[in-house]
PDB file of C-alpha atoms and ligand atoms in Angstrom:
ATOM      1  CA  UNK A   1      11.966 -20.686   2.527  1.00 64.00           C
ATOM      2  CA  UNK A   2      10.412 -17.482   3.852  1.00 82.00           C
ATOM      3  CA  UNK A   3       7.105 -17.464   5.669  1.00 90.00           C
ATOM      4  CA  UNK A   4       4.021 -16.724   3.568  1.00 93.00           C
ATOM      5  CA  UNK A   5       2.194 -13.652   4.806  1.00 94.00           C
ATOM      6  CA  UNK A   6      -0.522 -13.283   2.249  1.00 96.00           C
ATOM      7  CA  UNK A   7      -1.904 -15.374  -0.596  1.00 97.00           C
ATOM      8  CA  UNK A   8      -4.584 -14.363  -3.037  1.00 97.00           C
ATOM      9  CA  UNK A   9      -5.315 -17.181  -5.448  1.00 97.00           C
ATOM     10  CA  UNK A  10      -7.211 -17.331  -8.742  1.00 98.00           C
ATOM     11  CA  UNK A  11      -8.785 -13.882  -8.249  1.00 97.00           C
ATOM     12  CA  UNK A  12     -11.465 -12.636 -10.665  1.00 97.00           C
ATOM     13  CA  UNK A  13     -12.906  -9.116 -10.616  1.00 98.00           C
ATOM     14  CA  UNK A  14     -15.244  -7.432 -13.087  1.00 97.00           C
ATOM     15  CA  UNK A  15     -16.859  -4.037 -13.223  1.00 95.00           C
ATOM     16  CA  UNK A  16     -20.039  -4.552 -15.115  1.00 93.00           C
ATOM     17  CA  UNK A  17     -19.052  -6.199 -18.385  1.00 93.00           C
ATOM     18  CA  UNK A  18     -15.338  -5.283 -17.966  1.00 94.00           C
ATOM     19  CA  UNK A  19     -13.230  -8.200 -16.752  1.00 96.00           C
ATOM     20  CA  UNK A  20     -10.462  -6.373 -14.954  1.00 97.00           C
ATOM     21  CA  UNK A  21      -8.767  -9.263 -13.094  1.00 97.00           C
ATOM     22  CA  UNK A  22      -8.669 -12.676 -14.726  1.00 97.00           C
ATOM     23  CA  UNK A  23      -7.379 -15.533 -12.618  1.00 96.00           C
ATOM     24  CA  UNK A  24      -4.637 -13.557 -10.869  1.00 97.00           C
ATOM     25  CA  UNK A  25      -2.615 -15.094  -8.028  1.00 97.00           C
ATOM     26  CA  UNK A  26      -0.317 -13.127  -5.788  1.00 97.00           C
ATOM     27  CA  UNK A  27       1.705 -14.368  -2.813  1.00 97.00           C
ATOM     28  CA  UNK A  28       3.695 -12.198  -0.474  1.00 97.00           C
ATOM     29  CA  UNK A  29       6.420 -13.581   1.768  1.00 94.00           C
ATOM     30  CA  UNK A  30       8.036 -12.253   4.910  1.00 91.00           C
ATOM     31  CA  UNK A  31      10.811  -9.709   4.383  1.00 88.00           C
ATOM     32  CA  UNK A  32      10.166  -8.928   0.760  1.00 93.00           C
ATOM     33  CA  UNK A  33       9.297  -5.888  -1.330  1.00 95.00           C
ATOM     34  CA  UNK A  34       7.196  -6.915  -4.206  1.00 97.00           C
ATOM     35  CA  UNK A  35       7.195  -4.530  -7.179  1.00 97.00           C
ATOM     36  CA  UNK A  36       3.855  -4.756  -8.988  1.00 97.00           C
ATOM     37  CA  UNK A  37       4.372  -3.592 -12.500  1.00 97.00           C
ATOM     38  CA  UNK A  38       2.419  -3.266 -15.654  1.00 95.00           C
ATOM     39  CA  UNK A  39       1.130  -0.758 -18.236  1.00 93.00           C
ATOM     40  CA  UNK A  40      -1.597   1.789 -17.625  1.00 93.00           C
ATOM     41  CA  UNK A  41      -4.908  -0.048 -17.151  1.00 93.00           C
ATOM     42  CA  UNK A  42      -3.248  -3.416 -16.511  1.00 95.00           C
ATOM     43  CA  UNK A  43      -5.269  -3.836 -13.331  1.00 95.00           C
ATOM     44  CA  UNK A  44      -2.677  -2.971 -10.661  1.00 94.00           C
ATOM     45  CA  UNK A  45      -4.801  -0.552  -8.659  1.00 91.00           C
ATOM     46  CA  UNK A  46      -7.825  -2.843  -8.877  1.00 94.00           C
ATOM     47  CA  UNK A  47      -5.723  -5.784  -7.600  1.00 96.00           C
ATOM     48  CA  UNK A  48      -4.497  -3.560  -4.688  1.00 93.00           C
ATOM     49  CA  UNK A  49      -8.122  -2.587  -3.889  1.00 92.00           C
ATOM     50  CA  UNK A  50      -8.996  -6.275  -3.690  1.00 96.00           C
ATOM     51  CA  UNK A  51      -5.974  -7.101  -1.519  1.00 95.00           C
ATOM     52  CA  UNK A  52      -6.776  -4.295   0.907  1.00 92.00           C
ATOM     53  CA  UNK A  53     -10.476  -5.143   1.209  1.00 93.00           C
ATOM     54  CA  UNK A  54     -11.781  -1.969  -0.454  1.00 90.00           C
ATOM     55  CA  UNK A  55     -13.299  -4.007  -3.269  1.00 94.00           C
ATOM     56  CA  UNK A  56     -14.863  -7.445  -3.029  1.00 96.00           C
ATOM     57  CA  UNK A  57     -13.494 -10.124  -5.314  1.00 97.00           C
ATOM     58  CA  UNK A  58     -15.959 -12.030  -7.585  1.00 97.00           C
ATOM     59  CA  UNK A  59     -14.102 -15.359  -7.289  1.00 97.00           C
ATOM     60  CA  UNK A  60     -10.893 -16.714  -5.696  1.00 97.00           C
ATOM     61  CA  UNK A  61      -9.399 -17.430  -2.305  1.00 97.00           C
ATOM     62  CA  UNK A  62      -7.728 -15.270   0.337  1.00 97.00           C
ATOM     63  CA  UNK A  63      -5.377 -16.268   3.116  1.00 96.00           C
ATOM     64  CA  UNK A  64      -3.331 -14.143   5.482  1.00 94.00           C
ATOM     65  CA  UNK A  65      -0.725 -15.589   7.849  1.00 91.00           C
ATOM     66  CA  UNK A  66      -1.784 -19.043   6.677  1.00 91.00           C
ATOM     67  CA  UNK A  67      -5.356 -18.491   7.711  1.00 93.00           C
ATOM     68  CA  UNK A  68      -8.019 -18.913   5.037  1.00 96.00           C
ATOM     69  CA  UNK A  69     -10.522 -15.997   5.094  1.00 96.00           C
ATOM     70  CA  UNK A  70     -14.057 -15.779   3.717  1.00 96.00           C
ATOM     71  CA  UNK A  71     -13.820 -13.397   0.739  1.00 96.00           C
ATOM     72  CA  UNK A  72     -17.412 -12.227   1.338  1.00 96.00           C
ATOM     73  CA  UNK A  73     -16.475 -11.072   4.776  1.00 96.00           C
ATOM     74  CA  UNK A  74     -13.096  -9.585   3.861  1.00 96.00           C
ATOM     75  CA  UNK A  75     -12.948  -5.752   4.154  1.00 94.00           C
ATOM     76  CA  UNK A  76     -10.567  -2.951   5.080  1.00 89.00           C
ATOM     77  CA  UNK A  77     -11.291  -3.357   8.749  1.00 89.00           C
ATOM     78  CA  UNK A  78     -10.566  -7.047   8.683  1.00 93.00           C
ATOM     79  CA  UNK A  79      -7.427  -6.483   6.616  1.00 92.00           C
ATOM     80  CA  UNK A  80      -6.222  -4.023   9.281  1.00 89.00           C
ATOM     81  CA  UNK A  81      -6.697  -6.509  12.095  1.00 90.00           C
ATOM     82  CA  UNK A  82      -4.265  -8.753  10.147  1.00 91.00           C
ATOM     83  CA  UNK A  83      -1.748  -5.882   9.983  1.00 90.00           C
ATOM     84  CA  UNK A  84      -2.353  -4.849   6.390  1.00 92.00           C
ATOM     85  CA  UNK A  85      -2.440  -1.183   5.586  1.00 87.00           C
ATOM     86  CA  UNK A  86      -2.787   0.499   2.212  1.00 85.00           C
ATOM     87  CA  UNK A  87      -1.725   3.864   0.808  1.00 79.00           C
ATOM     88  CA  UNK A  88      -3.961   4.348  -2.263  1.00 72.00           C
ATOM     89  CA  UNK A  89      -3.219   6.131  -5.484  1.00 62.00           C
ATOM     90  CA  UNK A  90      -6.404   8.135  -5.162  1.00 62.00           C
ATOM     91  CA  UNK A  91      -5.798   8.869  -1.473  1.00 65.00           C
ATOM     92  CA  UNK A  92      -7.700   7.063   1.238  1.00 69.00           C
ATOM     93  CA  UNK A  93      -7.842  10.175   3.455  1.00 78.00           C
ATOM     94  CA  UNK A  94     -10.950  12.091   4.586  1.00 81.00           C
ATOM     95  CA  UNK A  95     -10.064  15.378   3.002  1.00 84.00           C
ATOM     96  CA  UNK A  96     -12.310  17.601   5.015  1.00 88.00           C
ATOM     97  CA  UNK A  97     -11.091  16.234   8.334  1.00 90.00           C
ATOM     98  CA  UNK A  98      -8.054  17.277  10.335  1.00 91.00           C
ATOM     99  CA  UNK A  99      -4.709  15.500   9.971  1.00 89.00           C
ATOM    100  CA  UNK A 100      -4.785  13.931  13.467  1.00 92.00           C
ATOM    101  CA  UNK A 101      -8.335  12.627  12.927  1.00 92.00           C
ATOM    102  CA  UNK A 102      -7.186  11.004   9.703  1.00 88.00           C
ATOM    103  CA  UNK A 103      -4.404   9.167  11.501  1.00 89.00           C
ATOM    104  CA  UNK A 104      -6.644   7.910  14.321  1.00 91.00           C
ATOM    105  CA  UNK A 105      -9.980   7.518  12.463  1.00 85.00           C
ATOM    106  CA  UNK A 106     -11.648   4.340  13.762  1.00 82.00           C
ATOM    107  CA  UNK A 107      -8.674   3.652  16.063  1.00 87.00           C
ATOM    108  CA  UNK A 108      -8.958   6.577  18.471  1.00 92.00           C
ATOM    109  CA  UNK A 109      -6.743   6.821  21.551  1.00 92.00           C
ATOM    110  CA  UNK A 110      -8.856   6.761  24.663  1.00 92.00           C
ATOM    111  CA  UNK A 111      -7.766   8.122  28.016  1.00 90.00           C
ATOM    112  CA  UNK A 112      -8.288   6.767  31.543  1.00 88.00           C
ATOM    113  CA  UNK A 113     -11.794   8.229  31.636  1.00 89.00           C
ATOM    114  CA  UNK A 114     -12.854   6.771  28.340  1.00 90.00           C
ATOM    115  CA  UNK A 115     -12.643   9.998  26.349  1.00 93.00           C
ATOM    116  CA  UNK A 116     -10.701  10.453  23.087  1.00 93.00           C
ATOM    117  CA  UNK A 117      -7.312  11.799  24.014  1.00 94.00           C
ATOM    118  CA  UNK A 118      -7.082  14.510  21.372  1.00 94.00           C
ATOM    119  CA  UNK A 119      -4.034  16.145  22.885  1.00 94.00           C
ATOM    120  CA  UNK A 120      -2.067  12.853  22.605  1.00 94.00           C
ATOM    121  CA  UNK A 121      -3.396  12.159  19.098  1.00 94.00           C
ATOM    122  CA  UNK A 122      -2.225  15.637  17.979  1.00 94.00           C
ATOM    123  CA  UNK A 123       1.188  15.241  19.541  1.00 93.00           C
ATOM    124  CA  UNK A 124       1.778  11.841  17.929  1.00 92.00           C
ATOM    125  CA  UNK A 125       0.497  13.160  14.590  1.00 90.00           C
ATOM    126  CA  UNK A 126       2.784  16.146  14.627  1.00 89.00           C
ATOM    127  CA  UNK A 127       5.776  14.036  15.583  1.00 88.00           C
ATOM    128  CA  UNK A 128       5.121  11.610  12.747  1.00 84.00           C
ATOM    129  CA  UNK A 129       4.798  14.378  10.164  1.00 80.00           C
ATOM    130  CA  UNK A 130       7.714  16.505  11.271  1.00 82.00           C
ATOM    131  CA  UNK A 131      10.161  13.960  12.533  1.00 78.00           C
ATOM    132  CA  UNK A 132       9.386  10.748  10.665  1.00 71.00           C
ATOM    133  CA  UNK A 133       8.516  12.269   7.275  1.00 69.00           C
ATOM    134  CA  UNK A 134      10.371  15.519   7.761  1.00 72.00           C
ATOM    135  CA  UNK A 135       7.482  17.566   6.314  1.00 72.00           C
ATOM    136  CA  UNK A 136       8.327  21.185   6.629  1.00 74.00           C
ATOM    137  CA  UNK A 137       5.335  22.925   4.969  1.00 73.00           C
ATOM    138  CA  UNK A 138       3.821  25.731   6.918  1.00 75.00           C
ATOM    139  CA  UNK A 139       0.347  24.110   6.630  1.00 71.00           C
ATOM    140  CA  UNK A 140       1.507  20.936   8.356  1.00 78.00           C
ATOM    141  CA  UNK A 141      -0.180  21.296  11.732  1.00 85.00           C
ATOM    142  CA  UNK A 142      -1.989  18.494  13.523  1.00 88.00           C
ATOM    143  CA  UNK A 143      -5.343  20.222  13.130  1.00 89.00           C
ATOM    144  CA  UNK A 144      -4.903  21.364   9.504  1.00 87.00           C
ATOM    145  CA  UNK A 145      -7.542  19.996   7.146  1.00 89.00           C
ATOM    146  CA  UNK A 146      -6.152  17.365   4.786  1.00 86.00           C
ATOM    147  CA  UNK A 147      -7.571  19.371   1.867  1.00 86.00           C
ATOM    148  CA  UNK A 148      -5.010  22.065   2.617  1.00 85.00           C
ATOM    149  CA  UNK A 149      -2.030  19.713   2.234  1.00 78.00           C
ATOM    150  CA  UNK A 150       0.004  19.190  -0.935  1.00 73.00           C
ATOM    151  CA  UNK A 151      -0.231  15.899  -2.773  1.00 69.00           C
ATOM    152  CA  UNK A 152       3.090  14.759  -1.377  1.00 68.00           C
ATOM    153  CA  UNK A 153       2.136  15.740   2.113  1.00 75.00           C
ATOM    154  CA  UNK A 154      -1.022  13.686   1.766  1.00 77.00           C
ATOM    155  CA  UNK A 155       0.892  10.595   0.657  1.00 73.00           C
ATOM    156  CA  UNK A 156       3.282  11.156   3.586  1.00 75.00           C
ATOM    157  CA  UNK A 157       0.310  11.326   5.965  1.00 80.00           C
ATOM    158  CA  UNK A 158      -1.112   7.955   4.702  1.00 78.00           C
ATOM    159  CA  UNK A 159       2.325   6.322   5.116  1.00 76.00           C
ATOM    160  CA  UNK A 160       2.786   7.798   8.600  1.00 78.00           C
ATOM    161  CA  UNK A 161      -0.501   6.265   9.544  1.00 82.00           C
ATOM    162  CA  UNK A 162       0.620   2.784   8.439  1.00 80.00           C
ATOM    163  CA  UNK A 163       3.876   3.184  10.338  1.00 76.00           C
ATOM    164  CA  UNK A 164       2.210   4.347  13.499  1.00 82.00           C
ATOM    165  CA  UNK A 165      -0.004   1.355  13.626  1.00 83.00           C
ATOM    166  CA  UNK A 166       2.882  -0.941  13.081  1.00 78.00           C
ATOM    167  CA  UNK A 167       1.389  -2.669  10.005  1.00 84.00           C
ATOM    168  CA  UNK A 168       3.135  -5.905   8.924  1.00 88.00           C
ATOM    169  CA  UNK A 169       2.165  -5.561   5.326  1.00 92.00           C
ATOM    170  CA  UNK A 170       2.149  -2.199   3.640  1.00 90.00           C
ATOM    171  CA  UNK A 171       0.736  -1.703   0.187  1.00 92.00           C
ATOM    172  CA  UNK A 172       1.640   1.423  -1.700  1.00 88.00           C
ATOM    173  CA  UNK A 173       0.065   2.454  -5.007  1.00 86.00           C
ATOM    174  CA  UNK A 174       2.363   5.003  -6.706  1.00 86.00           C
ATOM    175  CA  UNK A 175       3.439   6.596  -3.442  1.00 81.00           C
ATOM    176  CA  UNK A 176       5.997   8.829  -5.000  1.00 80.00           C
ATOM    177  CA  UNK A 177       4.165  10.131  -8.025  1.00 77.00           C
ATOM    178  CA  UNK A 178       3.126  13.506  -6.530  1.00 69.00           C
ATOM    179  CA  UNK A 179       6.182  14.057  -4.411  1.00 74.00           C
ATOM    180  CA  UNK A 180       9.050  16.544  -4.500  1.00 77.00           C
ATOM    181  CA  UNK A 181      12.593  15.206  -4.791  1.00 82.00           C
ATOM    182  CA  UNK A 182      13.378  15.167  -1.047  1.00 76.00           C
ATOM    183  CA  UNK A 183      10.005  13.647  -0.245  1.00 73.00           C
ATOM    184  CA  UNK A 184      10.606  10.871  -2.841  1.00 83.00           C
ATOM    185  CA  UNK A 185      13.901   9.975  -1.190  1.00 82.00           C
ATOM    186  CA  UNK A 186      12.216   9.775   2.180  1.00 75.00           C
ATOM    187  CA  UNK A 187       9.452   7.516   0.920  1.00 77.00           C
ATOM    188  CA  UNK A 188      11.988   5.230  -0.828  1.00 84.00           C
ATOM    189  CA  UNK A 189      14.131   5.096   2.365  1.00 82.00           C
ATOM    190  CA  UNK A 190      11.049   4.241   4.299  1.00 76.00           C
ATOM    191  CA  UNK A 191      10.111   1.377   2.009  1.00 81.00           C
ATOM    192  CA  UNK A 192      13.694   0.023   2.293  1.00 83.00           C
ATOM    193  CA  UNK A 193      13.610   0.349   6.067  1.00 78.00           C
ATOM    194  CA  UNK A 194      10.446  -1.762   6.237  1.00 77.00           C
ATOM    195  CA  UNK A 195      12.421  -4.850   5.205  1.00 80.00           C
ATOM    196  CA  UNK A 196      14.996  -4.247   7.879  1.00 77.00           C
ATOM    197  CA  UNK A 197      12.108  -4.479  10.344  1.00 74.00           C
ATOM    198  CA  UNK A 198      10.947  -7.703   8.843  1.00 77.00           C
ATOM    199  CA  UNK A 199       7.913  -6.139   7.235  1.00 82.00           C
ATOM    200  CA  UNK A 200       6.836  -6.680   3.673  1.00 92.00           C
ATOM    201  CA  UNK A 201       5.416  -4.338   1.149  1.00 93.00           C
ATOM    202  CA  UNK A 202       3.795  -4.323  -2.257  1.00 95.00           C
ATOM    203  CA  UNK A 203       4.728  -1.260  -4.240  1.00 91.00           C
ATOM    204  CA  UNK A 204       3.371   0.035  -7.523  1.00 92.00           C
ATOM    205  CA  UNK A 205       5.317   2.550  -9.534  1.00 90.00           C
ATOM    206  CA  UNK A 206       5.841   3.556 -13.082  1.00 89.00           C
ATOM    207  CA  UNK A 207       9.336   4.635 -12.235  1.00 91.00           C
ATOM    208  CA  UNK A 208      11.351   1.582 -13.208  1.00 94.00           C
ATOM    209  CA  UNK A 209      14.536   2.755 -11.520  1.00 93.00           C
ATOM    210  CA  UNK A 210      12.723   3.079  -8.199  1.00 93.00           C
ATOM    211  CA  UNK A 211      11.072  -0.275  -8.668  1.00 94.00           C
ATOM    212  CA  UNK A 212      14.378  -1.936  -9.434  1.00 96.00           C
ATOM    213  CA  UNK A 213      16.212  -0.231  -6.542  1.00 94.00           C
ATOM    214  CA  UNK A 214      13.678  -1.252  -3.955  1.00 93.00           C
ATOM    215  CA  UNK A 215      12.053  -4.506  -4.979  1.00 96.00           C
ATOM    216  CA  UNK A 216      13.249  -7.964  -4.169  1.00 95.00           C
ATOM    217  CA  UNK A 217      10.825  -9.486  -6.619  1.00 97.00           C
ATOM    218  CA  UNK A 218       8.714  -8.282  -9.552  1.00 98.00           C
ATOM    219  CA  UNK A 219       5.212  -9.308 -10.556  1.00 98.00           C
ATOM    220  CA  UNK A 220       4.269  -8.063 -13.992  1.00 97.00           C
ATOM    221  CA  UNK A 221       0.615  -8.007 -14.963  1.00 97.00           C
ATOM    222  CA  UNK A 222      -1.095  -7.109 -18.200  1.00 96.00           C
ATOM    223  CA  UNK A 223      -4.794  -7.001 -19.135  1.00 96.00           C
ATOM    224  CA  UNK A 224      -5.672  -8.393 -15.769  1.00 96.00           C
ATOM    225  CA  UNK A 225      -3.346 -11.438 -15.942  1.00 97.00           C
ATOM    226  CA  UNK A 226       0.012 -12.305 -14.369  1.00 97.00           C
ATOM    227  CA  UNK A 227       2.659 -12.398 -17.096  1.00 97.00           C
ATOM    228  CA  UNK A 228       5.924 -12.608 -15.141  1.00 97.00           C
ATOM    229  CA  UNK A 229       7.115 -13.359 -11.642  1.00 97.00           C
ATOM    230  CA  UNK A 230      10.886 -12.631 -11.412  1.00 97.00           C
ATOM    231  CA  UNK A 231      13.356 -12.365  -8.544  1.00 97.00           C
ATOM    232  CA  UNK A 232      15.488  -9.276  -8.660  1.00 97.00           C
ATOM    233  CA  UNK A 233      18.653 -11.367  -8.448  1.00 97.00           C
ATOM    234  CA  UNK A 234      17.720 -13.000 -11.765  1.00 98.00           C
ATOM    235  CA  UNK A 235      17.311  -9.846 -13.837  1.00 98.00           C
ATOM    236  CA  UNK A 236      19.042  -6.515 -14.620  1.00 98.00           C
ATOM    237  CA  UNK A 237      17.323  -3.143 -14.886  1.00 97.00           C
ATOM    238  CA  UNK A 238      17.667  -3.288 -18.652  1.00 97.00           C
ATOM    239  CA  UNK A 239      16.300  -6.799 -18.707  1.00 97.00           C
ATOM    240  CA  UNK A 240      13.284  -5.697 -16.628  1.00 97.00           C
ATOM    241  CA  UNK A 241      12.638  -2.865 -18.989  1.00 97.00           C
ATOM    242  CA  UNK A 242      12.747  -5.196 -21.958  1.00 97.00           C
ATOM    243  CA  UNK A 243      10.414  -7.632 -20.251  1.00 97.00           C
ATOM    244  CA  UNK A 244       7.878  -4.907 -19.530  1.00 96.00           C
ATOM    245  CA  UNK A 245       8.025  -3.700 -23.112  1.00 95.00           C
ATOM    246  CA  UNK A 246       7.530  -7.236 -24.437  1.00 95.00           C
ATOM    247  CA  UNK A 247       4.624  -7.928 -22.084  1.00 94.00           C
ATOM    248  CA  UNK A 248       2.797  -4.700 -22.969  1.00 88.00           C
ATOM    249  CA  UNK A 249       2.942  -5.364 -26.698  1.00 83.00           C
TER     250      UNK A 249
HETATM  251  N1  ATP B   1     -14.788   1.218 -11.153  1.00 60.67           N
HETATM  252  C1  ATP B   1     -14.495   0.850 -12.348  1.00 60.67           C
HETATM  253  N2  ATP B   1     -15.491   0.697 -13.280  1.00 60.67           N
HETATM  254  C2  ATP B   1     -15.214   0.261 -14.570  1.00 60.67           C
HETATM  255  N3  ATP B   1     -13.922   0.018 -14.949  1.00 60.67           N
HETATM  256  C3  ATP B   1     -12.918   0.172 -14.089  1.00 60.67           C
HETATM  257  C4  ATP B   1     -13.150   0.590 -12.736  1.00 60.67           C
HETATM  258  N4  ATP B   1     -11.953   0.642 -12.132  1.00 60.67           N
HETATM  259  C5  ATP B   1     -10.993   0.229 -13.060  1.00 60.67           C
HETATM  260  N5  ATP B   1     -11.625   0.033 -14.242  1.00 60.67           N
HETATM  261  C6  ATP B   1     -10.940  -0.413 -15.500  1.00 60.67           C
HETATM  262  O1  ATP B   1     -10.079  -1.525 -15.147  1.00 60.67           O
HETATM  263  C7  ATP B   1      -8.844  -1.444 -15.843  1.00 60.67           C
HETATM  264  C8  ATP B   1      -7.697  -1.499 -14.809  1.00 60.67           C
HETATM  265  O2  ATP B   1      -7.689  -0.321 -14.055  1.00 60.67           O
HETATM  266  P1  ATP B   1      -6.655  -0.116 -12.930  1.00 60.67           P
HETATM  267  O3  ATP B   1      -6.947   1.250 -12.300  1.00 60.67           O
HETATM  268  O4  ATP B   1      -6.665  -1.272 -12.034  1.00 60.67           O
HETATM  269  O5  ATP B   1      -5.292   0.006 -13.740  1.00 60.67           O
HETATM  270  P2  ATP B   1      -3.782   0.289 -13.277  1.00 60.67           P
HETATM  271  O6  ATP B   1      -2.985  -0.923 -13.651  1.00 60.67           O
HETATM  272  O7  ATP B   1      -3.765   0.683 -11.857  1.00 60.67           O
HETATM  273  O8  ATP B   1      -3.404   1.520 -14.222  1.00 60.67           O
HETATM  274  P3  ATP B   1      -2.487   2.854 -13.899  1.00 60.67           P
HETATM  275  O9  ATP B   1      -1.040   2.380 -14.032  1.00 60.67           O
HETATM  276  O10 ATP B   1      -2.888   3.766 -14.998  1.00 60.67           O
HETATM  277  O11 ATP B   1      -2.869   3.367 -12.553  1.00 60.67           O
HETATM  278  C9  ATP B   1      -8.936  -0.196 -16.656  1.00 60.67           C
HETATM  279  O12 ATP B   1      -9.230  -0.502 -17.932  1.00 60.67           O
HETATM  280  C10 ATP B   1     -10.009   0.656 -16.018  1.00 60.67           C
HETATM  281  O13 ATP B   1     -10.648   1.439 -16.900  1.00 60.67           O
HETATM  282 MG1   MG B   2      -3.290   2.459 -10.892  1.00 60.67          MG
END
């Protein structure tokens, strides 16, 4: 049995009168890629926002690495200290700030004299963008504003940040939607490589072929509830498609 990294149990979340998550439980184990699937409006992004500490849950329990956490005190910063990093659908980047600042925001590199080492931050940023993600756009400079990047480049930047800080759990909400064909392949390869490094990820996509290729397990939700939890080895791509259609009826 693999080690449990993260467990959210019996989670409820409402926005005003709208009950978006209704008694959802999600467990993530070491060395797995969990495909979180479901129709538009099923609650996937909301669940991700709760997992990553962006949104507070109304009810339920949270544990990471076997340690039970207080949901009222759980936030993005806390999640990061436990090695959990998220790439959001509606980007988590500060668009009017430079690329390198976005990578190191809140986790600045400090030199011997206690000053922020901007030169080093820029060098690491550029290396991540050019060499890790292979971004070739002419606007990709360490001090370009994020607002000048393409959608794909922005996703790449958010992923590069997670990689640089060596996150153990990486959550990606539709990371390939805005990407060009070569960028998509890079992101998919990256998600695959995570597992080889004993890291786990949770990955949302509407592209079933990508989900099937990458995931080791699928969690299907609908109207804020878990409907199916299936290991990849137990289902074919066609079977997965049929299951999704049946669930979304
Ligand atoms: N801040 C909010 N206020 C009110 N309702 C919200 C809010 N955020 C989400 N919702 C509602 O909650 C439901 C789930 O939204 P969510 O974004 O989690 O869906 P999703 O599964 O990510 O969908 P998609 O695949 O289209 O991205 C939707 O009906 C949405 O309108
Ligand atoms: Mg969504």
